[in-house]
Amino acid sequence: MAENDNSTEEFSFTAFSNLPFYRQVNARLLDLAEVGRQRRIIDLGCGTGGVTKLILERLQSAKETVIFAVDHSASALRDAVSELGGRKDAVVRFVQSPVQNLKTAINGDVDAVVYCNSIHYVPDKQSLLAQIRDKLSPNGILAINTSFFEGSHPPSSEEFFRRWLMRSLRILKREHGMMPDASQKVESRQHLTAVEYETLLEESGFRIVKSEVTDIDGPESGWYHISGFRDWIEGVLPGVPLDTGRQALQKGLHQVFEERGIETIPRRWLSISAARA
Ligand SMILES: C[S@@+](CC[C@H](N)C(=O)[O-])C[C@H]1O[C@@H](n2cnc3c(N)ncnc32)[C@H](O)[C@@H]1O
């Protein structure tokens, strides 16, 4: 996503992040890190503020707490500000910055860093984790989750993805007369295994507190809303205008759910909490 992105909020992550199953996954991560007892918390890659809102809901003493909500996307932060900016019960500071500049983006140390479904975007994870570690107070805790790791797609879901892509490409071609442009493909992201994430954390000065992989039944509504998220459209259908890509993906999705008579598609989520070693 472009850093100074002035495009419409229409293709934002909000609809997906409000889905009950997604809130549950993130609520579980906040449990793992006991988020709520800390005073200074960073919500890294906060997007449109779905997780910031969950953090706010569990603060014990909101008045003494500061949440730094960091994202590089101007449009995502605009959404987050309009949802949460007016709250008087807690301080949320919105910071537009690449996470890679964390060291300079936020002054002083913090008690917790929450990083939901965003670490897979960053190529050099080791250098980022080192910065996060340096930002944490001695008893500080980091909580990470991702649904993009090696093992996140159960083998039983592969056929679904193959068909979904095939259907969407057919719709794109027949109804819109276009195909994706491979030259605009976003750099493919390296997926680490759960063990590789744990090792990376340990090598970056963390002690693993809890690491778990959860099986999620992703409902059609989840795949439908993710098909309206800019990063997803650009990843699956590079070079296709966002509204056209969304239409093709959502229509193709519905066809596959109908023809296979399915209600959910499985996905695995990795959640790790880690303390400063
Ligand atoms: C899938 S969304 C997750 C948003 C939020 N954490 C949630 O779970 O609702 C990923 C977010 O990470 C942000 N992001 C990706 N790479 C980033 C980077 N290098 N620096 C800052 N933000 C980044 C994107 O702009 C997007 O808002």
Coordinates of C-alpha atoms and ligand atoms in Angstrom, one line a residue:
M1 CA 0.0 0.0 0.0
A2 CA 1.4 3.4 -0.9
E3 CA 2.6 5.4 2.0
N4 CA 0.8 8.6 1.0
D5 CA -2.3 7.0 -0.3
N6 CA -5.2 9.4 -1.0
S7 CA -7.5 6.8 -2.5
T8 CA -10.9 6.0 -1.2
E9 CA -11.4 4.2 2.0
E10 CA -13.8 1.9 0.1
F11 CA -11.1 -0.8 -0.2
S12 CA -10.2 -0.8 3.4
F13 CA -9.8 -3.6 5.9
T14 CA -12.6 -2.4 8.1
A15 CA -15.4 -4.8 7.0
F16 CA -13.1 -7.8 7.5
S17 CA -11.7 -6.7 10.8
N18 CA -15.2 -6.3 12.3
L19 CA -16.1 -9.9 11.5
P20 CA -16.8 -11.9 14.7
F21 CA -14.3 -14.7 13.9
Y22 CA -11.5 -12.2 13.2
R23 CA -12.3 -10.3 16.4
Q24 CA -12.1 -13.6 18.3
V25 CA -8.7 -14.5 16.9
N26 CA -7.3 -11.1 17.9
A27 CA -9.1 -11.2 21.3
R28 CA -7.3 -14.5 22.0
L29 CA -3.9 -12.9 21.1
L30 CA -4.6 -10.0 23.5
D31 CA -5.4 -12.7 26.2
L32 CA -2.1 -14.4 25.5
A33 CA -0.2 -11.1 26.2
E34 CA -2.6 -10.1 29.0
V35 CA -3.2 -6.8 27.2
G36 CA -5.1 -4.4 29.4
R37 CA -2.7 -4.3 32.4
Q38 CA -0.1 -2.2 30.5
R39 CA 0.1 1.5 30.4
R40 CA 1.9 2.2 27.1
I41 CA 0.9 -0.1 24.2
I42 CA 1.8 0.0 20.5
D43 CA -0.7 -1.4 18.0
L44 CA 1.7 -2.0 15.1
G45 CA 0.2 -2.2 11.6
C46 CA -3.1 -1.0 13.2
G47 CA -4.9 -0.6 9.8
T48 CA -8.3 0.9 10.3
G49 CA -8.2 0.4 14.1
G50 CA -10.1 -2.9 14.6
V51 CA -7.5 -4.2 17.1
T52 CA -7.0 -0.7 18.6
K53 CA -10.7 -0.9 19.5
L54 CA -10.3 -4.3 21.1
I55 CA -7.4 -3.0 23.2
L56 CA -9.4 0.0 24.3
E57 CA -12.3 -2.3 25.4
R58 CA -10.0 -4.1 27.9
L59 CA -8.1 -1.3 29.5
Q60 CA -8.3 -1.2 33.2
S61 CA -7.4 2.4 33.7
A62 CA -7.9 4.0 30.3
K63 CA -7.1 7.5 31.5
E64 CA -3.5 6.5 32.3
T65 CA -3.0 4.6 29.2
V66 CA -1.5 5.6 25.8
I67 CA -2.0 3.5 22.7
F68 CA 0.3 4.3 19.7
A69 CA -1.5 3.1 16.6
V70 CA 1.1 2.9 13.8
D71 CA 0.5 2.2 10.1
H72 CA 2.1 3.5 6.9
S73 CA -1.3 3.9 5.1
A74 CA -2.8 7.3 5.3
S75 CA -6.2 6.0 4.2
A76 CA -6.3 3.3 6.8
L77 CA -5.3 5.8 9.5
R78 CA -8.1 8.2 8.4
D79 CA -10.6 5.4 8.9
A80 CA -9.1 4.6 12.3
V81 CA -9.2 8.3 13.4
S82 CA -12.8 8.7 12.3
E83 CA -13.8 5.6 14.3
L84 CA -11.7 6.2 17.4
G85 CA -10.3 9.7 17.3
G86 CA -13.2 11.3 19.3
R87 CA -12.8 9.0 22.3
K88 CA -12.3 11.0 25.5
D89 CA -11.6 8.0 27.9
A90 CA -8.1 7.1 26.6
V91 CA -5.3 8.6 24.5
V92 CA -4.8 7.0 21.1
R93 CA -1.9 8.6 19.2
F94 CA -2.1 7.8 15.5
V95 CA 1.3 7.6 13.9
Q96 CA 1.8 7.4 10.2
S97 CA 5.0 5.5 9.6
P98 CA 6.5 2.4 8.1
V99 CA 6.9 -0.1 11.0
Q100 CA 10.6 -0.4 9.9
N101 CA 11.0 3.2 11.4
L102 CA 9.6 2.2 14.8
K103 CA 12.7 3.3 16.6
T104 CA 12.3 6.9 15.6
A105 CA 8.5 7.0 15.2
I106 CA 7.7 6.6 18.9
N107 CA 9.6 8.2 21.8
G108 CA 10.3 6.3 24.9
D109 CA 9.6 2.6 25.7
V110 CA 6.4 0.8 25.9
D111 CA 4.9 -2.1 28.0
A112 CA 3.4 -4.1 25.1
V113 CA 3.5 -4.3 21.3
V114 CA 0.6 -5.9 19.6
Y115 CA 1.1 -6.8 15.9
C116 CA -1.9 -8.4 14.3
N117 CA -1.9 -9.9 10.9
S118 CA 0.7 -7.7 9.4
I119 CA 4.2 -9.1 10.1
H120 CA 4.1 -11.1 6.9
Y121 CA 4.3 -7.8 4.9
V122 CA 7.8 -7.1 6.2
P123 CA 10.8 -8.7 4.4
D124 CA 13.5 -8.0 7.0
K125 CA 11.7 -9.3 10.1
Q126 CA 14.8 -9.7 12.2
S127 CA 15.7 -6.1 12.1
L128 CA 12.2 -5.1 12.9
L129 CA 12.0 -7.5 15.8
A130 CA 15.3 -6.1 17.2
Q131 CA 13.7 -2.6 17.1
I132 CA 10.6 -3.9 18.8
R133 CA 12.7 -5.5 21.5
D134 CA 14.6 -2.3 22.1
K135 CA 11.3 -0.4 22.4
L136 CA 10.0 -2.7 25.1
S137 CA 10.4 -2.0 28.8
P138 CA 12.2 -4.8 30.8
N139 CA 8.9 -6.6 31.5
G140 CA 7.5 -5.8 28.2
I141 CA 5.6 -8.2 26.0
L142 CA 5.1 -8.7 22.3
A143 CA 2.1 -10.4 20.8
I144 CA 2.1 -11.4 17.1
N145 CA -0.4 -13.2 15.0
T146 CA -0.6 -14.0 11.3
S147 CA -2.6 -16.1 8.9
F148 CA 0.2 -16.0 6.3
F149 CA 2.8 -18.5 7.5
E150 CA 4.0 -21.8 6.1
G151 CA 1.2 -24.1 7.1
S152 CA -1.7 -21.5 7.2
H153 CA -3.4 -23.1 4.2
P154 CA -4.6 -26.6 5.2
P155 CA -4.2 -29.0 2.2
S156 CA -8.0 -29.4 2.1
S157 CA -8.3 -25.7 1.2
E158 CA -6.0 -25.9 -1.8
E159 CA -8.6 -27.0 -4.3
F160 CA -10.9 -24.2 -3.2
F161 CA -8.3 -21.6 -3.8
R162 CA -7.4 -23.1 -7.2
R163 CA -11.1 -23.0 -8.3
W164 CA -11.7 -19.6 -6.8
L165 CA -8.9 -18.1 -8.8
M166 CA -10.0 -19.9 -12.0
R167 CA -13.6 -18.7 -11.6
S168 CA -12.4 -15.1 -10.9
L169 CA -10.1 -15.0 -13.9
R170 CA -12.9 -16.4 -16.2
I171 CA -15.3 -13.6 -14.9
L172 CA -12.6 -11.0 -15.4
K173 CA -12.0 -12.1 -19.0
R174 CA -15.6 -12.7 -20.0
E175 CA -17.3 -9.8 -18.3
H176 CA -14.6 -7.2 -18.2
G177 CA -12.3 -8.3 -21.1
M178 CA -9.2 -8.1 -19.0
M179 CA -6.5 -10.2 -17.3
P180 CA -4.1 -9.5 -14.5
D181 CA -0.8 -8.0 -15.4
A182 CA 2.0 -10.2 -14.1
S183 CA 4.5 -7.4 -14.4
Q184 CA 2.7 -5.6 -11.6
K185 CA 2.7 -8.6 -9.3
V186 CA 3.6 -7.5 -5.7
E187 CA 6.8 -9.1 -4.5
S188 CA 5.9 -12.5 -3.1
R189 CA 6.1 -12.6 0.6
Q190 CA 8.2 -15.1 2.3
H191 CA 6.2 -17.4 4.6
L192 CA 8.0 -18.6 7.6
T193 CA 6.9 -21.7 9.6
A194 CA 5.8 -21.4 13.2
V195 CA 9.2 -22.8 14.4
E196 CA 11.0 -20.3 12.2
Y197 CA 9.1 -17.4 13.8
E198 CA 9.9 -18.7 17.2
T199 CA 13.6 -19.1 16.4
L200 CA 13.7 -15.6 14.9
L201 CA 12.1 -14.2 18.0
E202 CA 14.6 -16.0 20.2
E203 CA 17.5 -14.8 18.1
S204 CA 16.2 -11.3 18.4
G205 CA 16.3 -11.3 22.2
F206 CA 12.8 -12.7 23.1
R207 CA 11.6 -15.6 25.3
I208 CA 8.6 -17.3 23.9
V209 CA 5.7 -17.2 26.4
K210 CA 3.1 -19.0 24.3
S211 CA 2.9 -20.1 20.7
E212 CA -0.2 -21.7 19.3
V213 CA -1.8 -22.5 16.0
T214 CA -5.6 -22.3 15.8
D215 CA -7.8 -23.8 13.2
I216 CA -10.4 -21.3 12.0
D217 CA -13.4 -22.1 9.8
G218 CA -13.4 -19.0 7.5
P219 CA -17.0 -18.2 6.6
E220 CA -18.0 -17.0 3.1
S221 CA -18.5 -13.5 4.5
G222 CA -14.8 -13.5 5.5
W223 CA -13.5 -14.3 2.0
Y224 CA -16.1 -11.9 0.6
H225 CA -14.9 -9.0 2.7
I226 CA -11.2 -9.8 2.2
S227 CA -11.9 -9.7 -1.6
G228 CA -12.8 -6.0 -1.1
F229 CA -9.5 -5.2 0.6
R230 CA -7.0 -3.4 -1.6
D231 CA -3.9 -5.4 -0.6
W232 CA -5.8 -8.7 -1.3
I233 CA -7.0 -7.6 -4.7
E234 CA -3.6 -6.2 -5.7
G235 CA -2.0 -9.5 -4.5
V236 CA -4.3 -11.9 -6.3
L237 CA -5.2 -9.8 -9.4
P238 CA -2.2 -7.5 -10.1
G239 CA -2.9 -4.6 -12.4
V240 CA -6.7 -5.0 -12.3
P241 CA -8.7 -1.9 -11.2
L242 CA -9.8 -2.4 -7.6
D243 CA -13.5 -2.2 -8.2
T244 CA -13.3 -4.7 -11.1
G245 CA -11.1 -7.0 -9.2
R246 CA -13.4 -7.0 -6.2
Q247 CA -16.4 -7.8 -8.4
A248 CA -14.7 -10.7 -10.1
L249 CA -13.3 -12.1 -6.8
Q250 CA -16.7 -11.8 -5.0
K251 CA -18.7 -13.3 -7.8
G252 CA -16.2 -16.1 -8.3
L253 CA -16.2 -16.8 -4.6
H254 CA -19.9 -17.2 -4.4
Q255 CA -19.9 -19.6 -7.4
V256 CA -17.4 -21.9 -5.8
F257 CA -19.2 -21.9 -2.4
E258 CA -22.4 -22.7 -4.2
E259 CA -21.1 -25.4 -6.5
R260 CA -19.3 -27.2 -3.7
G261 CA -22.1 -26.7 -1.2
I262 CA -19.6 -25.5 1.4
E263 CA -20.1 -23.0 4.2
T264 CA -16.6 -22.5 5.4
I265 CA -13.0 -22.9 4.3
P266 CA -10.4 -23.8 6.9
R267 CA -7.4 -21.6 7.7
R268 CA -4.8 -21.7 10.4
W269 CA -3.7 -18.8 12.5
L270 CA -0.4 -18.5 14.3
S271 CA -0.3 -16.6 17.6
I272 CA 2.8 -16.0 19.6
S273 CA 3.4 -14.0 22.8
A274 CA 7.0 -13.3 23.7
A275 CA 8.7 -11.4 26.5
R276 CA 12.0 -9.7 26.5
A277 CA 14.6 -12.3 27.4
Ligands
LIG1 C1 -4.2 -7.0 7.1 S1 -4.1 -5.3 7.7 C2 -4.2 -5.6 9.5 C3 -4.7 -4.3 10.2 C4 -4.9 -4.5 11.7 N1 -3.7 -4.9 12.4 C5 -6.1 -5.5 12.0 O1 -5.8 -6.7 12.3 O2 -7.2 -5.1 11.9 C6 -2.3 -5.0 7.6 C7 -2.0 -3.6 7.8 O3 -0.5 -3.5 7.9 C8 -0.2 -2.3 7.3 N2 1.2 -2.4 6.8 C9 1.7 -3.3 6.0 N3 3.1 -3.1 5.8 C10 3.4 -2.1 6.6 C11 4.6 -1.4 6.9 N4 5.8 -1.8 6.4 N5 4.6 -0.4 7.8 C12 3.5 0.0 8.4 N6 2.3 -0.6 8.1 C13 2.2 -1.6 7.3 C14 -1.1 -2.1 6.1 O4 -1.2 -0.7 5.7 C15 -2.4 -2.6 6.8 O5 -3.1 -1.5 7.3

